[in-house]
PDB file of C-alpha atoms in Angstrom:
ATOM      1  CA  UNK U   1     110.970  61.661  81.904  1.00  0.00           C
ATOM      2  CA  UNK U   2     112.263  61.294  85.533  1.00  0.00           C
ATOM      3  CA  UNK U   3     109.358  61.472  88.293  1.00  0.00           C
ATOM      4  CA  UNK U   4     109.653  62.008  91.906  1.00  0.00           C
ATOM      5  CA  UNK U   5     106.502  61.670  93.707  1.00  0.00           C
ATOM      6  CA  UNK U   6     105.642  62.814  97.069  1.00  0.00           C
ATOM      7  CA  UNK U   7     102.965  62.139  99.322  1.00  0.00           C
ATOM      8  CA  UNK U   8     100.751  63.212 100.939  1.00  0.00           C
ATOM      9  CA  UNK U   9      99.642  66.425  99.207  1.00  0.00           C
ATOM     10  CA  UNK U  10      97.979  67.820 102.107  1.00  0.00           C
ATOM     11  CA  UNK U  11      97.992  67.455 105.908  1.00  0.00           C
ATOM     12  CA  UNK U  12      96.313  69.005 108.568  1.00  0.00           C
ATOM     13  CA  UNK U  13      96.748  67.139 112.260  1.00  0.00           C
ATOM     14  CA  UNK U  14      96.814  68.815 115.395  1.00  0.00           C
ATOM     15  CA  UNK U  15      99.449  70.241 117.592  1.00  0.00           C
ATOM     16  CA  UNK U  16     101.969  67.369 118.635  1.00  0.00           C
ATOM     17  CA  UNK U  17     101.541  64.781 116.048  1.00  0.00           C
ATOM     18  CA  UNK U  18     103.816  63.014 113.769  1.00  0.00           C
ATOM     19  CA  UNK U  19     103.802  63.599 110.037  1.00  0.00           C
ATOM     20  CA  UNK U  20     105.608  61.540 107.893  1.00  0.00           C
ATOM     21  CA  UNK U  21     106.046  62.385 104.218  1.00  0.00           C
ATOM     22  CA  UNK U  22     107.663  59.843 101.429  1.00  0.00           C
ATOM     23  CA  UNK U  23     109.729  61.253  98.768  1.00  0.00           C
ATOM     24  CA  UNK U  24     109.645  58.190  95.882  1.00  0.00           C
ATOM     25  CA  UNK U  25     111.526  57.976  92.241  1.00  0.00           C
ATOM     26  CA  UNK U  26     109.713  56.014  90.245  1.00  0.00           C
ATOM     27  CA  UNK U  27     111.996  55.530  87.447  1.00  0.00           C
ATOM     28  CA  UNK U  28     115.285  55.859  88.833  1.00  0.00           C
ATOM     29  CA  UNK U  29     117.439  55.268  91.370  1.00  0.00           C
ATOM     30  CA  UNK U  30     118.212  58.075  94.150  1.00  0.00           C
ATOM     31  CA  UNK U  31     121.178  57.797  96.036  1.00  0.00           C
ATOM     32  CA  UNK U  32     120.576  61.232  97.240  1.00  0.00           C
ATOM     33  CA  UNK U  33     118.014  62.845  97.695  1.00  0.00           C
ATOM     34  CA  UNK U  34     116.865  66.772  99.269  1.00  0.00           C
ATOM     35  CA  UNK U  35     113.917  68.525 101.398  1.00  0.00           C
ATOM     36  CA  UNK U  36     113.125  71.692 100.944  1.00  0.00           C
ATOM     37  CA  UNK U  37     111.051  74.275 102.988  1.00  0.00           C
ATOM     38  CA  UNK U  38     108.795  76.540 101.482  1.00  0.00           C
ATOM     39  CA  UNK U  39     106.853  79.502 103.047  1.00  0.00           C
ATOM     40  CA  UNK U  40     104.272  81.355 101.357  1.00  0.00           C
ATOM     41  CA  UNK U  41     105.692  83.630  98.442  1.00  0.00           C
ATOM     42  CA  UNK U  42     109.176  82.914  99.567  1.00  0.00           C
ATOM     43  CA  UNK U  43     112.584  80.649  98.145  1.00  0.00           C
ATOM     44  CA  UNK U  44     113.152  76.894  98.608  1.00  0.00           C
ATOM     45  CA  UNK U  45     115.220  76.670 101.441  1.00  0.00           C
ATOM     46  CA  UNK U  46     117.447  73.338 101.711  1.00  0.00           C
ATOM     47  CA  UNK U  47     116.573  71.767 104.976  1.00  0.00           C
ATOM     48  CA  UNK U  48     118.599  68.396 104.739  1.00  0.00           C
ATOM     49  CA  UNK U  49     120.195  65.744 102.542  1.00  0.00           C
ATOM     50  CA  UNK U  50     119.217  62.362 102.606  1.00  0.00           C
ATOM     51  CA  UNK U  51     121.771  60.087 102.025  1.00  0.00           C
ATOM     52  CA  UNK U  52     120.881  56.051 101.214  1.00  0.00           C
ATOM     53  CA  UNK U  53     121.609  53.940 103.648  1.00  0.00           C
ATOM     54  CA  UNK U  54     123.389  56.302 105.794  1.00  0.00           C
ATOM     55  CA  UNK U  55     122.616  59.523 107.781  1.00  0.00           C
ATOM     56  CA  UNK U  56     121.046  62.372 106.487  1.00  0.00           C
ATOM     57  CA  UNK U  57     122.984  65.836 106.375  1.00  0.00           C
ATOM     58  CA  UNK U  58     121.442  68.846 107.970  1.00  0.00           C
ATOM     59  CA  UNK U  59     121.448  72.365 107.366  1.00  0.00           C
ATOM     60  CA  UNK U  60     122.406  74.826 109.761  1.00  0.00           C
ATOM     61  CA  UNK U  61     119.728  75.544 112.361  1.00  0.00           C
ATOM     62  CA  UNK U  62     117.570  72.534 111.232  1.00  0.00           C
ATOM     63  CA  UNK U  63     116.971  70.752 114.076  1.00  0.00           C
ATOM     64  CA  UNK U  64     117.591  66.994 113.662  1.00  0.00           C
ATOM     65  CA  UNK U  65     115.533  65.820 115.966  1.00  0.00           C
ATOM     66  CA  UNK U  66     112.548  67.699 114.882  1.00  0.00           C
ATOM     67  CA  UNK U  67     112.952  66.354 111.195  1.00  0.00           C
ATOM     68  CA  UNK U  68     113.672  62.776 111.008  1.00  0.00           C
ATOM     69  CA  UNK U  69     115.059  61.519 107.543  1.00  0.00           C
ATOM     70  CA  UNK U  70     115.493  58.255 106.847  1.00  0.00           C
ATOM     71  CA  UNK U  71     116.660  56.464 102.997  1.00  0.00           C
ATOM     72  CA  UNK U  72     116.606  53.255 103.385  1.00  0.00           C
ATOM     73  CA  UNK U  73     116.291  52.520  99.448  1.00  0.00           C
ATOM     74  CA  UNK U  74     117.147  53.639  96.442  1.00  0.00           C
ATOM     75  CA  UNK U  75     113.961  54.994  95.645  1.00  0.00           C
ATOM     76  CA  UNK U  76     112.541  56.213  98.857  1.00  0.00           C
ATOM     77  CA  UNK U  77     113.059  58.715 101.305  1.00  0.00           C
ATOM     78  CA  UNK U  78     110.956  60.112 104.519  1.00  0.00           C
ATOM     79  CA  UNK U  79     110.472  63.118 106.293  1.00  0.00           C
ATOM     80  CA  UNK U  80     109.272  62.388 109.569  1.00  0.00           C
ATOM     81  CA  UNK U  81     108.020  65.932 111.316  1.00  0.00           C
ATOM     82  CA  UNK U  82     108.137  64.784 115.092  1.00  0.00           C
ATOM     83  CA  UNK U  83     105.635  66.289 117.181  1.00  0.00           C
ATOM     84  CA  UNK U  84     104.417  69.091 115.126  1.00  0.00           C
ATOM     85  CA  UNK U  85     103.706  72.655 116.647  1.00  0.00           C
ATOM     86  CA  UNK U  86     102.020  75.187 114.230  1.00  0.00           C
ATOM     87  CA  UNK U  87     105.331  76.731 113.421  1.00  0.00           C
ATOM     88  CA  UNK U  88     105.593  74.056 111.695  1.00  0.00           C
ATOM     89  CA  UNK U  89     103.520  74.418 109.577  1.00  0.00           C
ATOM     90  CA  UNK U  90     104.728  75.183 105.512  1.00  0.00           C
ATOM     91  CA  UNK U  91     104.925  73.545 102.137  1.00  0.00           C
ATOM     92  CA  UNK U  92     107.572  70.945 101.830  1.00  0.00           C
ATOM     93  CA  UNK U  93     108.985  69.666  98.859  1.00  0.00           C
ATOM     94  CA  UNK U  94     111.331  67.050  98.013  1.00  0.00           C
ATOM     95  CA  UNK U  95     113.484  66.555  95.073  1.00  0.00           C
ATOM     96  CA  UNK U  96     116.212  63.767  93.308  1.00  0.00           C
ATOM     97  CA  UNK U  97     118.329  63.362  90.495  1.00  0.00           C
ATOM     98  CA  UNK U  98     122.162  63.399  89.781  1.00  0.00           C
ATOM     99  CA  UNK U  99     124.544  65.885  88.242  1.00  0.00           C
ATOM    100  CA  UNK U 100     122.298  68.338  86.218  1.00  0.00           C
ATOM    101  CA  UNK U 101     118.257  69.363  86.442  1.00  0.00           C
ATOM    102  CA  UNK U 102     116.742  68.205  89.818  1.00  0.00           C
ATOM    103  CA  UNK U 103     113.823  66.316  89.966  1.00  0.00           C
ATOM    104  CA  UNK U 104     110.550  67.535  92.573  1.00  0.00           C
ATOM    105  CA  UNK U 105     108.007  66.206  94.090  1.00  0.00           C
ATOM    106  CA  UNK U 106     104.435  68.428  93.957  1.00  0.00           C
ATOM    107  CA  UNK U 107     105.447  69.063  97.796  1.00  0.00           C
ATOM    108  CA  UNK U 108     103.379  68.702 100.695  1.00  0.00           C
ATOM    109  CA  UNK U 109     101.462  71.322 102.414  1.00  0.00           C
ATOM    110  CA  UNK U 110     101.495  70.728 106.129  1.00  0.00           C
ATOM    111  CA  UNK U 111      99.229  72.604 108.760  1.00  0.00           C
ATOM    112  CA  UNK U 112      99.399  72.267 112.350  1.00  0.00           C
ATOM    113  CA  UNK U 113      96.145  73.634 114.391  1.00  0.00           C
TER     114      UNK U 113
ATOM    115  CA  UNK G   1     123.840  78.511 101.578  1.00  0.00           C
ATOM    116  CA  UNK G   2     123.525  81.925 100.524  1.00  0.00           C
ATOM    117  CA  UNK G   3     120.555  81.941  98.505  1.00  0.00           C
ATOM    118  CA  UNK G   4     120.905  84.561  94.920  1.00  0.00           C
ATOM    119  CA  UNK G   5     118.853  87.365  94.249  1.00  0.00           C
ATOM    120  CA  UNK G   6     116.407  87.604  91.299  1.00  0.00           C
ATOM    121  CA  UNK G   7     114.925  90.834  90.247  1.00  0.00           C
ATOM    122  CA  UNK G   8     111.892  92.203  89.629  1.00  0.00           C
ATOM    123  CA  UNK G   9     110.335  90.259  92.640  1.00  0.00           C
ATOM    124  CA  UNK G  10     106.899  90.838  90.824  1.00  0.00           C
ATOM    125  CA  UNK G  11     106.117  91.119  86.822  1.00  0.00           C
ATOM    126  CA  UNK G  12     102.962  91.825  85.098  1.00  0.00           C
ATOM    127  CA  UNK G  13     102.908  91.365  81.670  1.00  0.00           C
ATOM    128  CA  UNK G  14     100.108  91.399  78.768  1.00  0.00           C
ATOM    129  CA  UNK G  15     100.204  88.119  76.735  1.00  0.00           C
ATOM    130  CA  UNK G  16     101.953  88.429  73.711  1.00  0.00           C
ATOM    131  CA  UNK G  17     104.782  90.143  75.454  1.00  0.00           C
ATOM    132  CA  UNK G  18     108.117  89.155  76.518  1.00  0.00           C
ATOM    133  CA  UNK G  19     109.028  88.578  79.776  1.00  0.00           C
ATOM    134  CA  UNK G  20     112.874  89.053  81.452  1.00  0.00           C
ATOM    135  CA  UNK G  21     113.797  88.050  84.805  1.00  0.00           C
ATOM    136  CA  UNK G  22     117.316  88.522  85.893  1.00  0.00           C
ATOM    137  CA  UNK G  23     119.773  86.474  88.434  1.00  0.00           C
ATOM    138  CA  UNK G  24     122.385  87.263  90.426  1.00  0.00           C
ATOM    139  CA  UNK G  25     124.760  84.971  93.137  1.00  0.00           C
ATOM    140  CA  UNK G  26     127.285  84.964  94.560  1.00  0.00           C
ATOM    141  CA  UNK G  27     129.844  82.039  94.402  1.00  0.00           C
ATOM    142  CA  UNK G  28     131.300  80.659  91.108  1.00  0.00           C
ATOM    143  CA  UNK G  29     129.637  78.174  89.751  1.00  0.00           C
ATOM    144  CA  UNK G  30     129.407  74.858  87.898  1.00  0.00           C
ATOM    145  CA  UNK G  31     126.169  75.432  86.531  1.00  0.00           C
ATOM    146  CA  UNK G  32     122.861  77.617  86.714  1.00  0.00           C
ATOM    147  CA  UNK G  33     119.331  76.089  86.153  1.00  0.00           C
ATOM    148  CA  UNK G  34     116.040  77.938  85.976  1.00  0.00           C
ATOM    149  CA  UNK G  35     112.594  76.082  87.315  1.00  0.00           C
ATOM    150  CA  UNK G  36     109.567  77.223  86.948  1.00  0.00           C
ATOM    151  CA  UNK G  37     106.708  76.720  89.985  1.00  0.00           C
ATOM    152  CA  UNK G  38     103.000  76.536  89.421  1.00  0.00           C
ATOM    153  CA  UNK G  39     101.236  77.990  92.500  1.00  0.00           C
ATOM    154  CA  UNK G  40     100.781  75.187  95.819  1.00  0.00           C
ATOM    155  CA  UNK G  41     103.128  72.613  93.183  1.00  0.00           C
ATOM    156  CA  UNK G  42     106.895  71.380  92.448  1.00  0.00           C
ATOM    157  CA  UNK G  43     109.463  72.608  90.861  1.00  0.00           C
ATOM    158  CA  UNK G  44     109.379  71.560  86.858  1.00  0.00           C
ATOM    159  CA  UNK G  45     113.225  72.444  85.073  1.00  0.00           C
ATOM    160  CA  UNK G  46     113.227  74.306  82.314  1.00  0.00           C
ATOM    161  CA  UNK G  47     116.787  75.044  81.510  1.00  0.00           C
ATOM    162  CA  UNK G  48     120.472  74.365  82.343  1.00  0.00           C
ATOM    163  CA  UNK G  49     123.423  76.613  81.024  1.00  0.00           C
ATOM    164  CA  UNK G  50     126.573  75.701  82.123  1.00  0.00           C
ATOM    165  CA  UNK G  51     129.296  77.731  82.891  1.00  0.00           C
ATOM    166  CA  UNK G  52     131.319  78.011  80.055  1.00  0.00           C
ATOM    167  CA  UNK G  53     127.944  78.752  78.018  1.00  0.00           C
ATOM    168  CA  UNK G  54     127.337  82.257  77.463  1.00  0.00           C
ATOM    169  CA  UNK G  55     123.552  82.045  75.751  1.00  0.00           C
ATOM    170  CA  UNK G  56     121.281  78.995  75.416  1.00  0.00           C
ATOM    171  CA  UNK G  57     118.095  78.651  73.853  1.00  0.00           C
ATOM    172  CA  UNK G  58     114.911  76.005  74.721  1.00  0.00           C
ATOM    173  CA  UNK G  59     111.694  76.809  72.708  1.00  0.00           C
ATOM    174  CA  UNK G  60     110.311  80.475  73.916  1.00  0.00           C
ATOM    175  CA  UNK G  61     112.965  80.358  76.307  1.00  0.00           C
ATOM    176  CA  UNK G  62     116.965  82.459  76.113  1.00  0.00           C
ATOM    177  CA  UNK G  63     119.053  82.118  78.844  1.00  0.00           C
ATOM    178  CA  UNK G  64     122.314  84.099  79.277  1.00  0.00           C
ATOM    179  CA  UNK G  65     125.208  83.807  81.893  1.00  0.00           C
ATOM    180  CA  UNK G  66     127.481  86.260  82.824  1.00  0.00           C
ATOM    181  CA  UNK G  67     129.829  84.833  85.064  1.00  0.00           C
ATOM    182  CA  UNK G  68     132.094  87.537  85.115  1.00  0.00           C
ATOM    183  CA  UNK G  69     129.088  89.487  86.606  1.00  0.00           C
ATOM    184  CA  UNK G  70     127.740  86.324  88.298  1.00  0.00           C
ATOM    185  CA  UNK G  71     124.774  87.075  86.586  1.00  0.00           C
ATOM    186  CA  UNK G  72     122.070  85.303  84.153  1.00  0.00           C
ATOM    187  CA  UNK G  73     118.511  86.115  82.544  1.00  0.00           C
ATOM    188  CA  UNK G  74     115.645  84.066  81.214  1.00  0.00           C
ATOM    189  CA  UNK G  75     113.627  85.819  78.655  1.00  0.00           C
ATOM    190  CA  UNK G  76     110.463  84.499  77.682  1.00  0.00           C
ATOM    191  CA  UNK G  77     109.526  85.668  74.448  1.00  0.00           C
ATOM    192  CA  UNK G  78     105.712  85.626  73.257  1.00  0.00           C
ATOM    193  CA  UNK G  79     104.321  85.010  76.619  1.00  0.00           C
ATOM    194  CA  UNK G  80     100.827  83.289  77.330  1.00  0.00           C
ATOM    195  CA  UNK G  81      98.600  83.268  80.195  1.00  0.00           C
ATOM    196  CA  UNK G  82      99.820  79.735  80.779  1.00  0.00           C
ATOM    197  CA  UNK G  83     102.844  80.890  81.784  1.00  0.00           C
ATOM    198  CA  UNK G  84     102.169  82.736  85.020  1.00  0.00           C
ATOM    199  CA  UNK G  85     104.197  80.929  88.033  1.00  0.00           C
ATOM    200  CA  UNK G  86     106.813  81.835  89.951  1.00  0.00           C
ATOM    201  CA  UNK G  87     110.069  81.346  88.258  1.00  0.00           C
ATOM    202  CA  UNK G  88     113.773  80.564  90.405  1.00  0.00           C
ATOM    203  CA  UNK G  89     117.230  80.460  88.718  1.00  0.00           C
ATOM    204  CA  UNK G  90     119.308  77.962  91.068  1.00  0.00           C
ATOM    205  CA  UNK G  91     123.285  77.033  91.109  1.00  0.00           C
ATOM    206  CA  UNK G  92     125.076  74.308  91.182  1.00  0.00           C
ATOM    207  CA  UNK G  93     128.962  75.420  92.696  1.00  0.00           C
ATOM    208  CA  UNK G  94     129.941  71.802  91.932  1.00  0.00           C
ATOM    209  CA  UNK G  95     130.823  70.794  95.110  1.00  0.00           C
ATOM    210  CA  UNK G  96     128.206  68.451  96.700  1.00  0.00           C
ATOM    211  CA  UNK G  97     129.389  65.097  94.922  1.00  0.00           C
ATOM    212  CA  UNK G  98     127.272  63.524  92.150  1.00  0.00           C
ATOM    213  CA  UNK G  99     124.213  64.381  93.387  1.00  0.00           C
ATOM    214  CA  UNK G 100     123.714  68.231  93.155  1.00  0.00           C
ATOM    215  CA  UNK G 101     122.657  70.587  95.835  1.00  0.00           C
ATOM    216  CA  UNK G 102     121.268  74.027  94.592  1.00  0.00           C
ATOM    217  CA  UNK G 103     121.152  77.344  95.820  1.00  0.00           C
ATOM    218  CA  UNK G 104     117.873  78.889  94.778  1.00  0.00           C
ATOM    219  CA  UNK G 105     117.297  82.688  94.006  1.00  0.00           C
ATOM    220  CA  UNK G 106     114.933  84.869  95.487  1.00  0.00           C
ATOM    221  CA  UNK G 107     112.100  83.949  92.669  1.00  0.00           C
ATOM    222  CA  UNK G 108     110.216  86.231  90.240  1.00  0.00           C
ATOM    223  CA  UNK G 109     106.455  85.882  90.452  1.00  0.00           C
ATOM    224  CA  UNK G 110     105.401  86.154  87.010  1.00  0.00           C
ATOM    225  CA  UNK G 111     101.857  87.056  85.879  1.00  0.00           C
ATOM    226  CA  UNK G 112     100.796  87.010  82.409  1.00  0.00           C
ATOM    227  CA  UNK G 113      97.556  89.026  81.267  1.00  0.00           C
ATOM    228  CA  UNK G 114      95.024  87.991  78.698  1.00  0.00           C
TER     229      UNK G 114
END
């Protein structure tokens, strides 16, 4: 079946780095593709959608700046967390597919000191 | 996006049991799919019933839609211990081209007894 794999699994950096997390199909072709925030015993929350080869679309009060996207193939997107502050910090999880079941990555758990 | 509501928030079951979580949204709908979510992991489907579907069945799984009620439930019948996650019904309203955005529920945090 369809895989999306995401990587890393885990971070932990320090307050104002850069984290950059890939979002890869391996066996199919993503035109689209979607982040998700997760905090602890809560909902997915849609954050953005990446769109291939052209700009990503944000959700309201998701800063743009703060969460890079970029899809520059068919198979790969990144989230780019720009200087990281410990709010930050939460499981995110990407996913891919067309019109029916979604596809998701294992998600990454991120954790800024 | 308006996320649903799923209800209870919390079940404890014995194994051997069956298990029903219920669904509610808001908007109509093109489809509703229910994942399941393995604690710290992704999101694995499980089941898609369409709108015009009233019931659909998948192994130990039933799924019923009420749109009418803009409502659905996953039963789990027979349950095991290796079915304790965290379970989400999401919708599809139809509208975000061929790709599919979902609205995800609440989520009902299953737990399954030996």
């Amino acid at each position: 079946g369809a895989v999306v794999s995401q990587h890393p699994s885990w971070v932990i950096c320090k307050s104002g780095t850069s984290v950059k997390i890939e979002c890869r199909s391996l066996d199919f072709q993503a035109t689209t593709m979607f982040w998700y925030r997760q905090f602890p015993k809560q909902s997915l929350m849609l954050m953005a959608t990446s769109n291939e080869g052209s700009k990503a679309t944000y959700e309201q009060g998701v800063e743009k700046d703060k969460f890079l996207i970029n899809h520059a193939s068919l198979t790969l997107s990144t989230l780019t967390v720009t200087s990281a502050h410990p709010e930050d910090s939460s499981f995110y999880i990407c996913s891919a597919g067309g019109a029916g079941p979604q596809h998701f990555g294992d998600g990454t758990r991120l954790s800024i000191l | 996006s308006q996320q649903g509501e799923e209800d209870p928030q919390a079940l404890s079951i014995q194994e051997g049991e069956n298990a029903t979580m219920n669904c509610s949204y808001k908007t109509s709908i093109n489809n509703l799919q229910w994942y399941r979510q393995n604690s710290g992991r992704g999101l694995v489907h499980l089941i898609l019933i369409r709108s015009n579907e009233r019931e659909k069945h998948s192994g130990r799984l039933r799924v019923t839609l009420d749109t009418s009620k803009k409502s659905s439930s996953l039963l789990i019948t027979a349950s095991r211990a290796a079915d304790t996650a965290s379970y989400f019904c999401a919708t599809d309203d139809g509208s975000s081209g061929s790709a599919r955005q979902l609205t995800f529920g609440s989520g009902t945090q299953l737990t399954v007894l030996p």
